[in-house]
Amino acid sequence: SKTPGGDLQKKIAERSRALLPPAQRDKKSSKTPANEQNDGGPLFADSADSDGGAQAFLSEISEEDVEVLHQREEALLQIERDMLDVSQIMRDLASMVHEQGDAIDSIEDYIQTTTSNVESANQELAKASQYQVAAVLTESLHRSCPIS
């Protein structure tokens, strides 16, 4: 029994390299299996067109191997979808954090304004208290020393 990983993957990589023309072997491809699928072509389209060696390659891959490949491809596609979902969640969170930052800034501004208003009110109350004390003293003086 083969493990889904090592041996099959090496076998496929070696045979697909052998089937590629020398120019394509040297050229680095930026395509991933997911990108190739999105382009509409099968995973081994370039090697299948090159010569009859592709048939030999494909005939050596068992149905079990093909199923493993399909499962891996589906797993990779699911990982890609999950990563896109996570990316969207992160963008949404960043937007929410930005909005909350603006709200916090507004709250801080309101707190500063309120603090300033309370300090001004305390100063006005202190002045009013002084005026009231002065008025009471003045009235007391007028009562004790009536000037007629």
PDB file of C-alpha atoms in Angstrom:
ATOM      1  CA  SER A   1       0.000   0.000   0.000  1.00  0.00           C
ATOM      2  CA  LYS A   2       1.342   3.406  -1.014  1.00  0.00           C
ATOM      3  CA  THR A   3       1.243   6.431   1.164  1.00  0.00           C
ATOM      4  CA  PRO A   4      -0.673   9.255  -0.529  1.00  0.00           C
ATOM      5  CA  GLY A   5       2.349  11.489  -0.222  1.00  0.00           C
ATOM      6  CA  GLY A   6       5.927  10.690  -1.045  1.00  0.00           C
ATOM      7  CA  ASP A   7       6.254   7.889  -3.610  1.00  0.00           C
ATOM      8  CA  LEU A   8       3.344   8.849  -5.832  1.00  0.00           C
ATOM      9  CA  GLN A   9       4.288  12.488  -5.854  1.00  0.00           C
ATOM     10  CA  LYS A  10       7.902  11.694  -6.783  1.00  0.00           C
ATOM     11  CA  LYS A  11       6.789   9.275  -9.492  1.00  0.00           C
ATOM     12  CA  ILE A  12       4.456  11.822 -11.062  1.00  0.00           C
ATOM     13  CA  ALA A  13       7.019  14.615 -10.885  1.00  0.00           C
ATOM     14  CA  GLU A  14       9.750  12.493 -12.486  1.00  0.00           C
ATOM     15  CA  ARG A  15       7.546  11.236 -15.301  1.00  0.00           C
ATOM     16  CA  SER A  16       6.024  14.615 -16.042  1.00  0.00           C
ATOM     17  CA  ARG A  17       9.522  16.123 -16.270  1.00  0.00           C
ATOM     18  CA  ALA A  18      10.582  13.350 -18.622  1.00  0.00           C
ATOM     19  CA  LEU A  19       7.613  14.018 -20.898  1.00  0.00           C
ATOM     20  CA  LEU A  20       8.194  17.760 -21.196  1.00  0.00           C
ATOM     21  CA  PRO A  21      10.234  19.118 -24.105  1.00  0.00           C
ATOM     22  CA  PRO A  22      13.679  20.410 -22.988  1.00  0.00           C
ATOM     23  CA  ALA A  23      12.633  24.062 -23.439  1.00  0.00           C
ATOM     24  CA  GLN A  24       9.691  23.621 -21.085  1.00  0.00           C
ATOM     25  CA  ARG A  25      11.730  21.630 -18.560  1.00  0.00           C
ATOM     26  CA  ASP A  26      14.110  24.568 -18.155  1.00  0.00           C
ATOM     27  CA  LYS A  27      11.377  27.195 -18.119  1.00  0.00           C
ATOM     28  CA  LYS A  28       9.953  27.901 -14.673  1.00  0.00           C
ATOM     29  CA  SER A  29       6.186  27.870 -14.738  1.00  0.00           C
ATOM     30  CA  SER A  30       4.269  30.202 -12.453  1.00  0.00           C
ATOM     31  CA  LYS A  31       1.151  28.092 -12.733  1.00  0.00           C
ATOM     32  CA  THR A  32      -0.153  26.120  -9.817  1.00  0.00           C
ATOM     33  CA  PRO A  33      -2.553  23.203 -10.173  1.00  0.00           C
ATOM     34  CA  ALA A  34      -5.376  25.532  -9.116  1.00  0.00           C
ATOM     35  CA  ASN A  35      -4.395  28.110 -11.756  1.00  0.00           C
ATOM     36  CA  GLU A  36      -4.140  25.457 -14.444  1.00  0.00           C
ATOM     37  CA  GLN A  37      -7.570  24.217 -13.560  1.00  0.00           C
ATOM     38  CA  ASN A  38      -8.910  27.767 -13.777  1.00  0.00           C
ATOM     39  CA  ASP A  39      -7.344  28.126 -17.229  1.00  0.00           C
ATOM     40  CA  GLY A  40      -9.581  25.329 -18.388  1.00  0.00           C
ATOM     41  CA  GLY A  41      -6.802  22.851 -19.151  1.00  0.00           C
ATOM     42  CA  PRO A  42      -6.084  19.592 -17.397  1.00  0.00           C
ATOM     43  CA  LEU A  43      -3.186  19.345 -15.014  1.00  0.00           C
ATOM     44  CA  PHE A  44      -0.927  17.493 -17.477  1.00  0.00           C
ATOM     45  CA  ALA A  45      -2.166  19.059 -20.748  1.00  0.00           C
ATOM     46  CA  ASP A  46       1.301  20.137 -21.954  1.00  0.00           C
ATOM     47  CA  SER A  47       2.803  16.700 -21.418  1.00  0.00           C
ATOM     48  CA  ALA A  48      -0.168  14.903 -22.992  1.00  0.00           C
ATOM     49  CA  ASP A  49       0.273  16.810 -26.250  1.00  0.00           C
ATOM     50  CA  SER A  50       4.012  16.215 -26.527  1.00  0.00           C
ATOM     51  CA  ASP A  51       4.074  12.567 -27.692  1.00  0.00           C
ATOM     52  CA  GLY A  52       2.843   9.049 -27.069  1.00  0.00           C
ATOM     53  CA  GLY A  53       4.832   8.873 -23.838  1.00  0.00           C
ATOM     54  CA  ALA A  54       1.929  10.533 -22.086  1.00  0.00           C
ATOM     55  CA  GLN A  55      -0.227   7.465 -22.692  1.00  0.00           C
ATOM     56  CA  ALA A  56       2.407   5.255 -21.115  1.00  0.00           C
ATOM     57  CA  PHE A  57       2.638   7.620 -18.180  1.00  0.00           C
ATOM     58  CA  LEU A  58      -1.110   7.702 -17.665  1.00  0.00           C
ATOM     59  CA  SER A  59      -1.486   3.925 -18.001  1.00  0.00           C
ATOM     60  CA  GLU A  60       0.979   3.374 -15.146  1.00  0.00           C
ATOM     61  CA  ILE A  61      -1.101   5.492 -12.787  1.00  0.00           C
ATOM     62  CA  SER A  62      -3.650   3.306 -11.066  1.00  0.00           C
ATOM     63  CA  GLU A  63      -7.215   4.310 -10.408  1.00  0.00           C
ATOM     64  CA  GLU A  64      -6.310   4.587  -6.739  1.00  0.00           C
ATOM     65  CA  ASP A  65      -3.507   7.007  -7.624  1.00  0.00           C
ATOM     66  CA  VAL A  66      -5.894   9.096  -9.709  1.00  0.00           C
ATOM     67  CA  GLU A  67      -8.359   9.183  -6.829  1.00  0.00           C
ATOM     68  CA  VAL A  68      -5.582  10.290  -4.475  1.00  0.00           C
ATOM     69  CA  LEU A  69      -4.640  13.024  -6.946  1.00  0.00           C
ATOM     70  CA  HIS A  70      -8.253  14.189  -7.195  1.00  0.00           C
ATOM     71  CA  GLN A  71      -8.552  14.219  -3.417  1.00  0.00           C
ATOM     72  CA  ARG A  72      -5.347  16.233  -3.107  1.00  0.00           C
ATOM     73  CA  GLU A  73      -6.489  18.654  -5.780  1.00  0.00           C
ATOM     74  CA  GLU A  74      -9.829  19.109  -4.027  1.00  0.00           C
ATOM     75  CA  ALA A  75      -8.043  19.564  -0.692  1.00  0.00           C
ATOM     76  CA  LEU A  76      -5.800  22.220  -2.237  1.00  0.00           C
ATOM     77  CA  LEU A  77      -8.790  23.989  -3.741  1.00  0.00           C
ATOM     78  CA  GLN A  78     -10.549  23.878  -0.367  1.00  0.00           C
ATOM     79  CA  ILE A  79      -7.449  25.335   1.301  1.00  0.00           C
ATOM     80  CA  GLU A  80      -7.405  28.079  -1.336  1.00  0.00           C
ATOM     81  CA  ARG A  81     -11.089  28.858  -0.685  1.00  0.00           C
ATOM     82  CA  ASP A  82     -10.488  28.844   3.074  1.00  0.00           C
ATOM     83  CA  MET A  83      -7.524  31.190   2.678  1.00  0.00           C
ATOM     84  CA  LEU A  84      -9.658  33.566   0.612  1.00  0.00           C
ATOM     85  CA  ASP A  85     -12.334  33.437   3.326  1.00  0.00           C
ATOM     86  CA  VAL A  86      -9.751  34.157   6.027  1.00  0.00           C
ATOM     87  CA  SER A  87      -8.382  37.009   3.926  1.00  0.00           C
ATOM     88  CA  GLN A  88     -11.865  38.529   3.630  1.00  0.00           C
ATOM     89  CA  ILE A  89     -12.415  38.141   7.376  1.00  0.00           C
ATOM     90  CA  MET A  90      -9.108  39.913   8.052  1.00  0.00           C
ATOM     91  CA  ARG A  91     -10.093  42.779   5.714  1.00  0.00           C
ATOM     92  CA  ASP A  92     -13.461  43.061   7.473  1.00  0.00           C
ATOM     93  CA  LEU A  93     -11.765  43.080  10.878  1.00  0.00           C
ATOM     94  CA  ALA A  94      -9.300  45.738   9.738  1.00  0.00           C
ATOM     95  CA  SER A  95     -12.213  47.879   8.567  1.00  0.00           C
ATOM     96  CA  MET A  96     -14.033  47.408  11.873  1.00  0.00           C
ATOM     97  CA  VAL A  97     -10.892  48.265  13.847  1.00  0.00           C
ATOM     98  CA  HIS A  98     -10.481  51.434  11.776  1.00  0.00           C
ATOM     99  CA  GLU A  99     -14.115  52.428  12.376  1.00  0.00           C
ATOM    100  CA  GLN A 100     -13.785  51.718  16.099  1.00  0.00           C
ATOM    101  CA  GLY A 101     -10.601  53.794  16.172  1.00  0.00           C
ATOM    102  CA  ASP A 102     -12.581  56.721  14.775  1.00  0.00           C
ATOM    103  CA  ALA A 103     -15.290  56.178  17.405  1.00  0.00           C
ATOM    104  CA  ILE A 104     -12.674  56.065  20.170  1.00  0.00           C
ATOM    105  CA  ASP A 105     -11.141  59.298  18.870  1.00  0.00           C
ATOM    106  CA  SER A 106     -14.592  60.940  19.001  1.00  0.00           C
ATOM    107  CA  ILE A 107     -15.142  59.680  22.542  1.00  0.00           C
ATOM    108  CA  GLU A 108     -11.739  61.043  23.595  1.00  0.00           C
ATOM    109  CA  ASP A 109     -12.654  64.425  22.074  1.00  0.00           C
ATOM    110  CA  TYR A 110     -15.969  64.432  23.995  1.00  0.00           C
ATOM    111  CA  ILE A 111     -14.144  63.546  27.223  1.00  0.00           C
ATOM    112  CA  GLN A 112     -11.658  66.394  26.725  1.00  0.00           C
ATOM    113  CA  THR A 113     -14.470  68.852  25.964  1.00  0.00           C
ATOM    114  CA  THR A 114     -16.432  67.674  29.008  1.00  0.00           C
ATOM    115  CA  THR A 115     -13.346  67.934  31.231  1.00  0.00           C
ATOM    116  CA  SER A 116     -12.740  71.480  30.024  1.00  0.00           C
ATOM    117  CA  ASN A 117     -16.396  72.405  30.611  1.00  0.00           C
ATOM    118  CA  VAL A 118     -16.341  70.920  34.131  1.00  0.00           C
ATOM    119  CA  GLU A 119     -13.157  72.862  34.965  1.00  0.00           C
ATOM    120  CA  SER A 120     -14.757  76.092  33.686  1.00  0.00           C
ATOM    121  CA  ALA A 121     -17.917  75.370  35.681  1.00  0.00           C
ATOM    122  CA  ASN A 122     -15.862  74.772  38.839  1.00  0.00           C
ATOM    123  CA  GLN A 123     -14.104  78.127  38.334  1.00  0.00           C
ATOM    124  CA  GLU A 124     -17.456  79.874  37.860  1.00  0.00           C
ATOM    125  CA  LEU A 125     -18.840  78.189  40.988  1.00  0.00           C
ATOM    126  CA  ALA A 126     -15.783  79.326  42.975  1.00  0.00           C
ATOM    127  CA  LYS A 127     -16.345  82.923  41.771  1.00  0.00           C
ATOM    128  CA  ALA A 128     -20.041  82.716  42.628  1.00  0.00           C
ATOM    129  CA  SER A 129     -19.180  81.404  46.076  1.00  0.00           C
ATOM    130  CA  GLN A 130     -16.769  84.321  46.603  1.00  0.00           C
ATOM    131  CA  TYR A 131     -19.433  86.826  45.473  1.00  0.00           C
ATOM    132  CA  GLN A 132     -21.962  85.212  47.776  1.00  0.00           C
ATOM    133  CA  VAL A 133     -19.573  85.350  50.752  1.00  0.00           C
ATOM    134  CA  ALA A 134     -18.777  88.989  49.939  1.00  0.00           C
ATOM    135  CA  ALA A 135     -22.487  89.808  49.699  1.00  0.00           C
ATOM    136  CA  VAL A 136     -23.231  88.124  53.027  1.00  0.00           C
ATOM    137  CA  LEU A 137     -20.346  90.003  54.692  1.00  0.00           C
ATOM    138  CA  THR A 138     -21.454  93.291  53.187  1.00  0.00           C
ATOM    139  CA  GLU A 139     -25.000  92.732  54.385  1.00  0.00           C
ATOM    140  CA  SER A 140     -23.755  91.778  57.862  1.00  0.00           C
ATOM    141  CA  LEU A 141     -21.679  94.952  58.013  1.00  0.00           C
ATOM    142  CA  HIS A 142     -24.635  97.086  57.012  1.00  0.00           C
ATOM    143  CA  ARG A 143     -26.749  95.551  59.738  1.00  0.00           C
ATOM    144  CA  SER A 144     -24.168  95.957  62.457  1.00  0.00           C
ATOM    145  CA  CYS A 145     -23.168  99.503  61.501  1.00  0.00           C
ATOM    146  CA  PRO A 146     -26.165 101.273  60.121  1.00  0.00           C
ATOM    147  CA  ILE A 147     -25.285 104.505  58.425  1.00  0.00           C
ATOM    148  CA  SER A 148     -28.093 106.948  58.482  1.00  0.00           C
TER     149      SER A 148
END
